[in-house]
mmCIF file of C-alpha atoms in Angstrom:
data_model
loop_
_atom_site.group_PDB
_atom_site.id
_atom_site.type_symbol
_atom_site.label_atom_id
_atom_site.label_comp_id
_atom_site.label_asym_id
_atom_site.label_seq_id
_atom_site.Cartn_x
_atom_site.Cartn_y
_atom_site.Cartn_z
ATOM 1 C CA MET H 1 0.000 0.000 0.000
ATOM 2 C CA THR H 2 1.372 3.425 -0.979
ATOM 3 C CA PRO H 3 1.711 5.676 2.069
ATOM 4 C CA ASP H 4 0.389 9.210 2.358
ATOM 5 C CA PHE H 5 2.378 12.055 3.853
ATOM 6 C CA ALA H 6 1.384 14.814 6.228
ATOM 7 C CA THR H 7 3.504 17.936 6.606
ATOM 8 C CA ILE H 8 4.223 19.608 9.940
ATOM 9 C CA THR H 9 6.656 22.228 11.176
ATOM 10 C CA TRP H 10 8.892 20.893 13.933
ATOM 11 C CA ARG H 11 12.263 21.937 15.322
ATOM 12 C CA GLY H 12 12.168 24.941 13.032
ATOM 13 C CA ARG H 13 11.901 23.026 9.778
ATOM 14 C CA THR H 14 9.333 21.337 7.556
ATOM 15 C CA VAL H 15 8.947 17.632 8.321
ATOM 16 C CA ARG H 16 7.045 15.079 6.259
ATOM 17 C CA ILE H 17 5.317 12.323 8.232
ATOM 18 C CA GLU H 18 4.667 8.978 6.557
ATOM 19 C CA CYS H 19 1.059 7.909 7.213
ATOM 20 C CA GLN H 20 -1.078 4.930 6.302
ATOM 21 C CA TRP H 21 -4.849 4.798 6.788
ATOM 22 C CA ILE H 22 -6.834 1.660 7.537
ATOM 23 C CA ALA H 23 -10.523 1.520 6.576
ATOM 24 C CA PRO H 24 -10.871 5.335 6.377
ATOM 25 C CA GLU H 25 -14.337 4.928 4.902
ATOM 26 C CA LYS H 26 -15.627 3.836 8.332
ATOM 27 C CA THR H 27 -16.159 7.414 9.419
ATOM 28 C CA ASP H 28 -18.406 6.486 12.352
ATOM 29 C CA ALA H 29 -16.026 3.849 13.720
ATOM 30 C CA PRO H 30 -13.511 4.507 16.502
ATOM 31 C CA LEU H 31 -10.058 5.624 15.390
ATOM 32 C CA ILE H 32 -6.983 3.703 16.582
ATOM 33 C CA VAL H 33 -3.634 5.470 16.181
ATOM 34 C CA PHE H 34 -0.596 3.166 16.195
ATOM 35 C CA LEU H 35 2.681 4.449 17.668
ATOM 36 C CA HIS H 36 5.727 2.342 16.864
ATOM 37 C CA GLU H 37 8.708 1.249 18.941
ATOM 38 C CA GLY H 38 12.165 2.833 19.107
ATOM 39 C CA LEU H 39 13.267 1.234 15.821
ATOM 40 C CA GLY H 40 9.827 0.863 14.244
ATOM 41 C CA SER H 41 8.017 2.386 11.279
ATOM 42 C CA VAL H 42 4.832 2.012 9.264
ATOM 43 C CA ALA H 43 6.289 -0.940 7.343
ATOM 44 C CA MET H 44 7.556 -2.729 10.431
ATOM 45 C CA TRP H 45 4.012 -3.134 11.797
ATOM 46 C CA LYS H 46 3.205 -5.212 8.683
ATOM 47 C CA ASP H 47 -0.489 -6.212 8.681
ATOM 48 C CA PHE H 48 -0.977 -6.213 12.449
ATOM 49 C CA PRO H 49 -2.798 -2.838 12.631
ATOM 50 C CA ALA H 50 -5.249 -3.954 9.948
ATOM 51 C CA GLN H 51 -5.992 -7.108 11.921
ATOM 52 C CA VAL H 52 -6.610 -5.085 15.100
ATOM 53 C CA CYS H 53 -8.904 -2.667 13.305
ATOM 54 C CA GLU H 54 -10.899 -5.463 11.721
ATOM 55 C CA ALA H 55 -11.366 -7.210 15.061
ATOM 56 C CA ALA H 56 -12.285 -3.972 16.859
ATOM 57 C CA HIS H 57 -14.527 -2.700 14.043
ATOM 58 C CA ALA H 58 -12.366 0.398 13.886
ATOM 59 C CA ARG H 59 -10.414 2.509 11.428
ATOM 60 C CA GLY H 60 -6.736 3.119 11.912
ATOM 61 C CA LEU H 61 -3.871 5.521 11.426
ATOM 62 C CA VAL H 62 -0.302 4.191 11.312
ATOM 63 C CA PHE H 63 2.569 6.660 11.022
ATOM 64 C CA SER H 64 6.355 6.844 11.190
ATOM 65 C CA ARG H 65 7.740 9.384 13.617
ATOM 66 C CA PRO H 66 10.258 11.964 12.324
ATOM 67 C CA GLY H 67 13.538 10.174 11.697
ATOM 68 C CA TYR H 68 11.899 6.825 10.909
ATOM 69 C CA GLY H 69 10.488 4.920 7.960
ATOM 70 C CA ARG H 70 9.897 7.211 5.007
ATOM 71 C CA SER H 71 9.382 10.279 7.195
ATOM 72 C CA THR H 72 11.932 13.096 7.081
ATOM 73 C CA PRO H 73 15.211 11.816 8.602
ATOM 74 C CA ARG H 74 16.921 13.560 11.486
ATOM 75 C CA ALA H 75 19.048 16.512 10.470
ATOM 76 C CA ASP H 76 22.777 15.751 10.520
ATOM 77 C CA ASP H 77 23.254 17.882 13.647
ATOM 78 C CA GLU H 78 20.010 16.794 15.360
ATOM 79 C CA ILE H 79 20.695 14.915 18.593
ATOM 80 C CA TRP H 80 17.733 13.950 20.751
ATOM 81 C CA ASP H 81 17.767 14.930 24.393
ATOM 82 C CA VAL H 82 16.327 13.345 27.533
ATOM 83 C CA ASP H 83 12.927 14.895 26.751
ATOM 84 C CA PHE H 84 12.671 13.308 23.299
ATOM 85 C CA MET H 85 9.548 11.270 24.097
ATOM 86 C CA HIS H 86 7.895 14.270 25.753
ATOM 87 C CA ARG H 87 8.489 16.283 22.589
ATOM 88 C CA GLN H 88 6.942 13.547 20.463
ATOM 89 C CA ALA H 89 3.870 13.484 22.720
ATOM 90 C CA HIS H 90 3.504 17.210 23.340
ATOM 91 C CA GLU H 91 4.613 18.604 19.966
ATOM 92 C CA VAL H 92 4.700 16.077 17.111
ATOM 93 C CA LEU H 93 1.485 14.196 17.830
ATOM 94 C CA PRO H 94 -0.717 17.314 18.240
ATOM 95 C CA ALA H 95 0.811 18.826 15.097
ATOM 96 C CA LEU H 96 0.153 15.631 13.151
ATOM 97 C CA PHE H 97 -3.457 15.449 14.332
ATOM 98 C CA THR H 98 -3.987 19.075 13.313
ATOM 99 C CA ALA H 99 -2.412 18.511 9.901
ATOM 100 C CA LEU H 100 -4.717 15.534 9.306
ATOM 101 C CA GLY H 101 -7.838 17.375 10.494
ATOM 102 C CA LEU H 102 -8.293 15.153 13.551
ATOM 103 C CA GLY H 103 -8.286 17.899 16.147
ATOM 104 C CA ASP H 104 -11.903 17.297 17.227
ATOM 105 C CA GLN H 105 -11.604 13.505 17.539
ATOM 106 C CA LYS H 106 -10.745 11.354 20.549
ATOM 107 C CA PRO H 107 -8.629 8.484 19.245
ATOM 108 C CA TRP H 108 -7.540 5.300 20.929
ATOM 109 C CA LEU H 109 -3.754 5.180 21.077
ATOM 110 C CA PHE H 110 -1.997 1.855 20.572
ATOM 111 C CA GLY H 111 1.684 2.203 21.416
ATOM 112 C CA HIS H 112 4.563 -0.252 21.567
ATOM 113 C CA SER H 113 7.700 0.315 23.701
ATOM 114 C CA ASP H 114 8.767 3.970 23.196
ATOM 115 C CA GLY H 115 5.460 4.411 21.382
ATOM 116 C CA GLY H 116 3.675 3.206 24.504
ATOM 117 C CA SER H 117 5.548 5.746 26.609
ATOM 118 C CA ILE H 118 4.646 8.505 24.140
ATOM 119 C CA SER H 119 0.997 7.416 24.300
ATOM 120 C CA LEU H 120 1.039 7.663 28.097
ATOM 121 C CA LEU H 121 2.636 11.109 27.945
ATOM 122 C CA TYR H 122 0.056 12.345 25.435
ATOM 123 C CA ALA H 123 -2.835 11.099 27.576
ATOM 124 C CA SER H 124 -1.249 12.753 30.604
ATOM 125 C CA ARG H 125 -0.869 16.143 28.892
ATOM 126 C CA PHE H 126 -4.214 15.980 27.034
ATOM 127 C CA PRO H 127 -6.491 13.744 29.170
ATOM 128 C CA GLU H 128 -9.683 15.029 27.532
ATOM 129 C CA LYS H 129 -8.467 14.190 24.009
ATOM 130 C CA VAL H 130 -7.969 10.423 24.361
ATOM 131 C CA ALA H 131 -10.621 7.691 24.356
ATOM 132 C CA GLY H 132 -8.273 5.046 25.737
ATOM 133 C CA LEU H 133 -4.793 3.533 25.595
ATOM 134 C CA VAL H 134 -3.374 0.139 24.719
ATOM 135 C CA VAL H 135 0.325 0.121 25.616
ATOM 136 C CA LEU H 136 2.625 -2.807 24.876
ATOM 137 C CA ALA H 137 5.896 -3.048 26.832
ATOM 138 C CA PRO H 138 5.946 0.676 27.656
ATOM 139 C CA HIS H 139 8.792 2.301 29.559
ATOM 140 C CA ILE H 140 7.997 4.577 32.502
ATOM 141 C CA PHE H 141 11.474 4.492 34.039
ATOM 142 C CA VAL H 142 14.883 3.183 32.974
ATOM 143 C CA GLU H 143 15.992 -0.297 34.075
ATOM 144 C CA ASP H 144 19.428 -1.891 33.951
ATOM 145 C CA LYS H 145 18.294 -4.681 31.651
ATOM 146 C CA THR H 146 16.932 -2.143 29.165
ATOM 147 C CA VAL H 147 20.245 -0.333 28.934
ATOM 148 C CA ALA H 148 22.202 -3.588 28.756
ATOM 149 C CA ASN H 149 20.235 -4.853 25.770
ATOM 150 C CA ILE H 150 20.392 -1.495 24.009
ATOM 151 C CA GLU H 151 24.179 -1.743 24.351
ATOM 152 C CA VAL H 152 23.952 -5.175 22.718
ATOM 153 C CA ALA H 153 21.971 -3.613 19.887
ATOM 154 C CA ARG H 154 24.696 -0.991 19.371
ATOM 155 C CA THR H 155 27.319 -3.718 19.045
ATOM 156 C CA ALA H 156 25.116 -5.570 16.553
ATOM 157 C CA TYR H 157 24.553 -2.441 14.484
ATOM 158 C CA LEU H 158 28.285 -1.782 14.259
ATOM 159 C CA GLY H 159 29.346 -5.352 13.579
ATOM 160 C CA THR H 160 26.584 -7.230 11.745
ATOM 161 C CA ASP H 161 24.176 -6.763 8.846
ATOM 162 C CA LEU H 162 21.628 -5.062 11.113
ATOM 163 C CA PRO H 163 21.866 -1.772 9.141
ATOM 164 C CA LYS H 164 20.916 -3.651 5.970
ATOM 165 C CA LYS H 165 17.978 -5.313 7.728
ATOM 166 C CA LEU H 166 16.729 -1.991 9.096
ATOM 167 C CA GLY H 167 17.082 -0.552 5.605
ATOM 168 C CA ARG H 168 14.033 -2.591 4.621
ATOM 169 C CA TYR H 169 11.928 -0.427 6.914
ATOM 170 C CA HIS H 170 13.699 2.951 6.957
ATOM 171 C CA ASP H 171 14.915 5.175 4.124
ATOM 172 C CA ASN H 172 17.754 6.214 6.450
ATOM 173 C CA PRO H 173 18.526 3.441 8.961
ATOM 174 C CA ASP H 174 21.320 5.486 10.580
ATOM 175 C CA SER H 175 18.787 8.203 11.387
ATOM 176 C CA ALA H 176 16.456 5.711 13.017
ATOM 177 C CA PHE H 177 19.050 3.692 14.890
ATOM 178 C CA TRP H 178 21.328 6.383 16.278
ATOM 179 C CA GLY H 179 18.517 8.719 17.239
ATOM 180 C CA TRP H 180 17.142 5.979 19.477
ATOM 181 C CA ASN H 181 20.343 4.295 20.611
ATOM 182 C CA ARG H 182 22.390 7.330 21.578
ATOM 183 C CA ILE H 183 19.798 8.904 23.848
ATOM 184 C CA TRP H 184 18.983 5.640 25.641
ATOM 185 C CA LEU H 185 22.709 5.157 26.330
ATOM 186 C CA HIS H 186 23.283 8.807 27.276
ATOM 187 C CA PRO H 187 24.163 8.721 31.016
ATOM 188 C CA PRO H 188 21.697 11.479 32.071
ATOM 189 C CA PHE H 189 18.875 9.427 30.547
ATOM 190 C CA ARG H 190 19.249 6.900 33.377
ATOM 191 C CA ASP H 191 17.236 9.327 35.542
ATOM 192 C CA TRP H 192 14.358 9.578 33.047
ATOM 193 C CA ASN H 193 11.092 8.769 34.856
ATOM 194 C CA ILE H 194 7.462 9.587 33.977
ATOM 195 C CA GLU H 195 5.695 7.855 36.872
ATOM 196 C CA ALA H 196 4.376 11.061 38.479
ATOM 197 C CA GLU H 197 2.983 12.289 35.160
ATOM 198 C CA LEU H 198 0.747 9.234 34.868
ATOM 199 C CA ASP H 199 -1.459 10.538 37.693
ATOM 200 C CA ALA H 200 -3.181 12.877 35.232
ATOM 201 C CA ILE H 201 -4.442 10.071 32.946
ATOM 202 C CA ARG H 202 -8.237 9.652 33.054
ATOM 203 C CA CYS H 203 -8.985 7.241 30.221
ATOM 204 C CA PRO H 204 -9.085 3.425 30.369
ATOM 205 C CA VAL H 205 -5.699 1.760 29.880
ATOM 206 C CA LEU H 206 -4.779 -1.767 28.795
ATOM 207 C CA ALA H 207 -1.130 -2.376 29.686
ATOM 208 C CA VAL H 208 0.419 -5.470 28.089
ATOM 209 C CA GLN H 209 3.822 -7.026 28.626
ATOM 210 C CA GLY H 210 5.535 -10.301 27.898
ATOM 211 C CA ILE H 211 6.769 -12.164 30.938
ATOM 212 C CA ASP H 212 10.012 -12.823 29.055
ATOM 213 C CA ASP H 213 10.504 -9.200 27.968
ATOM 214 C CA GLU H 214 14.230 -8.666 27.437
ATOM 215 C CA TYR H 215 13.935 -4.872 27.622
ATOM 216 C CA GLY H 216 11.981 -4.429 30.850
ATOM 217 C CA THR H 217 10.427 -6.061 33.893
ATOM 218 C CA LEU H 218 6.781 -6.367 34.808
ATOM 219 C CA ALA H 219 7.304 -3.502 37.244
ATOM 220 C CA GLN H 220 6.753 -1.179 34.270
ATOM 221 C CA ILE H 221 3.100 -2.053 33.697
ATOM 222 C CA ARG H 222 2.364 -2.878 37.337
ATOM 223 C CA ASP H 223 3.453 0.618 38.323
ATOM 224 C CA ILE H 224 1.103 2.041 35.694
ATOM 225 C CA ALA H 225 -1.759 0.195 37.391
ATOM 226 C CA THR H 226 -0.713 1.651 40.729
ATOM 227 C CA ARG H 227 -0.827 5.172 39.307
ATOM 228 C CA VAL H 228 -3.849 4.873 36.982
ATOM 229 C CA PRO H 229 -6.876 3.139 38.582
ATOM 230 C CA THR H 230 -8.520 2.573 35.171
ATOM 231 C CA THR H 231 -5.699 0.218 34.113
ATOM 232 C CA GLU H 232 -6.149 -3.424 33.156
ATOM 233 C CA LEU H 233 -3.044 -5.611 33.023
ATOM 234 C CA LEU H 234 -2.254 -8.410 30.607
ATOM 235 C CA GLU H 235 0.950 -10.323 31.379
ATOM 236 C CA ILE H 236 1.640 -12.848 28.627
ATOM 237 C CA PRO H 237 3.787 -15.973 29.096
ATOM 238 C CA GLU H 238 6.166 -17.163 26.368
ATOM 239 C CA CYS H 239 6.363 -13.595 25.135
ATOM 240 C CA GLY H 240 9.208 -11.103 24.829
ATOM 241 C CA HIS H 241 9.352 -7.374 24.171
ATOM 242 C CA SER H 242 7.020 -7.453 21.153
ATOM 243 C CA PRO H 243 3.711 -9.047 22.201
ATOM 244 C CA HIS H 244 2.104 -8.136 18.869
ATOM 245 C CA ARG H 245 4.700 -10.304 17.110
ATOM 246 C CA ASP H 246 5.175 -13.050 19.709
ATOM 247 C CA GLN H 247 1.503 -13.514 20.651
ATOM 248 C CA PRO H 248 -0.523 -11.563 18.049
ATOM 249 C CA ASP H 249 -3.807 -13.428 18.467
ATOM 250 C CA ARG H 250 -3.790 -12.857 22.214
ATOM 251 C CA VAL H 251 -3.136 -9.143 21.762
ATOM 252 C CA ILE H 252 -5.737 -8.701 19.025
ATOM 253 C CA VAL H 253 -8.498 -10.382 21.021
ATOM 254 C CA ALA H 254 -7.626 -8.447 24.185
ATOM 255 C CA THR H 255 -7.497 -5.127 22.335
ATOM 256 C CA ALA H 256 -10.796 -5.627 20.527
ATOM 257 C CA SER H 257 -12.520 -6.705 23.741
ATOM 258 C CA PHE H 258 -11.049 -3.764 25.674
ATOM 259 C CA ILE H 259 -12.152 -1.157 23.120
ATOM 260 C CA THR H 260 -15.606 -2.668 22.650
ATOM 261 C CA LYS H 261 -16.240 -2.873 26.398
ATOM 262 C CA ASN H 262 -15.096 0.651 27.148
ATOM 263 C CA ARG H 263 -16.990 2.174 24.220
ATOM 264 C CA ARG H 264 -20.176 0.731 25.677
ATOM 265 C CA GLN H 265 -19.388 2.173 29.095
ATOM 266 C CA THR H 266 -18.716 5.665 27.751
ATOM 267 C CA PRO H 267 -21.664 7.999 28.453
#
């Protein structure tokens, strides 16, 4: 499917955002917006968003954040700082919604890993603009095992064919990889923590994590439930950091059920 592009102004320059719509003709159906992981893109989701939308009787929007997929790559001198996920949630996402004419809608956000963290931050800053969240393996603080495996990824990128593999999903794999890898391994990022910000979330939340997640412990989603009373937890055995790839059927059924149930409960 040929992607569309939306244009926003961000960091003082024009940025094109790669977008892909799912069932846009279903104008009365709920809208699910998919936010990818730290090395993800529109293409990397493959057909999973379409399967979720079909099961949930929804339409969907999948997009690549700046620096990823076919979106505008990072500028040569652009280095992300500790607040990079906040800026995605507070600046890029609102600008994208405005550019696409979605300013008056309340989407469901479906985020994986960094995309899950960005979804939580958006719902915290704009609690009245979100219908609900489904977050897979989100990060709300930095753990040793996360940093250790991101260091492993750096070694793989420098010494294997990982750049070639990522080139299947990104026009500029260096932009995608180093934007993500450098900030996660930047020493000040070890203090990054968004737990207190979660207190402002008012929408229903489904927090999903694999029991065998190599990038985080179950404390991540359990702490969300402590902070946000509307949270439901799904801890999946035989599942790593990507539940939508390791256990797709389980995630699809849980997501469709969660959205359907909470739509009925909405006044």
